Structure formats: structure tokens, C-alpha cells
Tab-separated table of C-alpha atoms in Angstrom:
chain	number	residue	atom	x	y	z
A	23	MET	CA	58.269	68.744	11.887
A	24	ASN	CA	57.063	69.799	15.313
A	25	LYS	CA	54.965	72.887	15.897
A	26	ARG	CA	55.061	75.110	18.959
A	27	VAL	CA	51.841	76.143	20.614
A	28	PRO	CA	52.410	78.818	23.205
A	29	ILE	CA	49.876	78.641	26.005
A	30	GLN	CA	49.449	80.508	29.234
A	31	ILE	CA	48.862	78.416	32.310
A	32	PRO	CA	48.453	79.408	35.946
A	33	ASP	CA	51.605	79.396	38.063
A	34	ASP	CA	50.325	76.592	40.285
A	35	LEU	CA	49.720	74.344	37.270
A	36	TYR	CA	53.193	75.140	35.937
A	37	ARG	CA	54.674	74.127	39.288
A	38	VAL	CA	52.831	70.800	39.127
A	39	ILE	CA	54.020	70.182	35.564
A	40	SER	CA	57.582	71.080	36.537
A	41	ARG	CA	57.509	68.852	39.615
A	42	TYR	CA	56.194	65.828	37.735
A	43	GLY	CA	58.553	66.531	34.856
A	44	ASP	CA	61.481	66.501	37.279
A	45	LEU	CA	60.305	63.177	38.709
A	46	HIS	CA	60.303	61.652	35.233
A	47	GLY	CA	63.408	63.375	33.879
A	48	LEU	CA	61.491	65.636	31.506
A	49	ASP	CA	61.468	69.376	31.089
A	50	PRO	CA	58.104	71.101	31.598
A	51	ASP	CA	57.439	71.396	27.842
A	52	ASP	CA	58.021	67.688	27.258
A	53	TYR	CA	55.936	66.683	30.275
A	54	ALA	CA	53.059	68.962	29.212
A	55	THR	CA	53.234	67.504	25.688
A	56	MET	CA	53.116	63.970	27.082
A	57	ALA	CA	50.172	64.815	29.347
A	58	LEU	CA	48.274	66.443	26.480
A	59	GLN	CA	48.953	63.463	24.214
A	60	ARG	CA	47.691	61.014	26.847
A	61	HIS	CA	44.581	63.103	27.430
A	62	LEU	CA	43.802	63.217	23.708
A	63	GLU	CA	44.292	59.439	23.482
A	64	ASP	CA	41.853	59.031	26.383
A	65	LEU	CA	39.305	61.198	24.555
A	66	GLN	CA	39.703	59.044	21.430
A	67	ASP	CA	39.214	55.889	23.500
A	68	ILE	CA	36.071	57.360	25.071
A	69	ALA	CA	34.685	58.285	21.645
A	70	ALA	CA	35.368	54.759	20.340
A	71	ALA	CA	33.710	53.204	23.398
A	72	GLU	CA	30.663	55.444	22.998
A	73	ALA	CA	30.404	54.511	19.312
A	74	ALA	CA	30.633	50.817	20.189
A	75	MET	CA	27.970	51.230	22.858
A	76	LYS	CA	25.640	52.857	20.313
A	77	THR	CA	25.999	49.926	17.926
A	78	ILE	CA	25.225	47.519	20.768
A	79	GLN	CA	22.234	49.544	21.967
A	80	SER	CA	20.851	49.836	18.429
A	81	GLY	CA	21.051	46.078	17.951
A	82	GLU	CA	23.551	46.450	15.119
A	83	ASP	CA	26.091	44.560	17.224
A	84	ARG	CA	25.806	42.328	20.255
A	85	VAL	CA	27.818	41.290	23.297
A	86	VAL	CA	28.848	37.655	23.515
A	87	SER	CA	30.348	35.635	26.344
A	88	SER	CA	34.021	34.728	26.214
A	89	LYS	CA	33.022	31.080	25.828
A	90	GLU	CA	30.895	31.907	22.789
A	91	PHE	CA	33.633	34.140	21.368
A	92	TRP	CA	36.382	31.506	21.621
A	93	HIS	CA	34.181	28.565	20.552
A	94	GLY	CA	35.621	27.075	17.369
A	95	LEU	CA	38.718	29.268	17.300
A	96	ASP	CA	40.928	26.562	18.773
A	97	ASP	CA	40.432	24.327	15.728
């Protein structure tokens, strides 16, 4: 079940959302939902990358070359 979250946005931002929604065949609500979803996915990707970087910096994990990574996997 979907939930509605009413938000107030400035008129100029609404115009941008409406314009891009029209370009992609979406109404403003659907376009705003898509944009919010993509932004949240980006934030999750950033958090995962930062966590990976911490394990590399702490020495818990290491970076290997592609040659080293693929060595022995062809067998």
C-alpha cells in the first residue's frame, strides 16, 4: 500500500518538476516520487562506498588489481 506525504515546495521547484514530468510522460507527483527514490538510492550508494573505504583504510580489506582478482577464476 502506498502512503501519501504532502509536502510544500516553492513554485519554481514545482514548475521544474512539472516540466521534467511532462518530458517523461509523468505527472508531477510521479516525477517527484521518482526523483526522491533516485536520491535516496544515491545516498545508500554513498553510505556503502564510505563503509567500504573505511574497511580498506583500516586494513580490514584491501584493493587488488583486476589481474590479481581474475587470476585462477578462469579454471
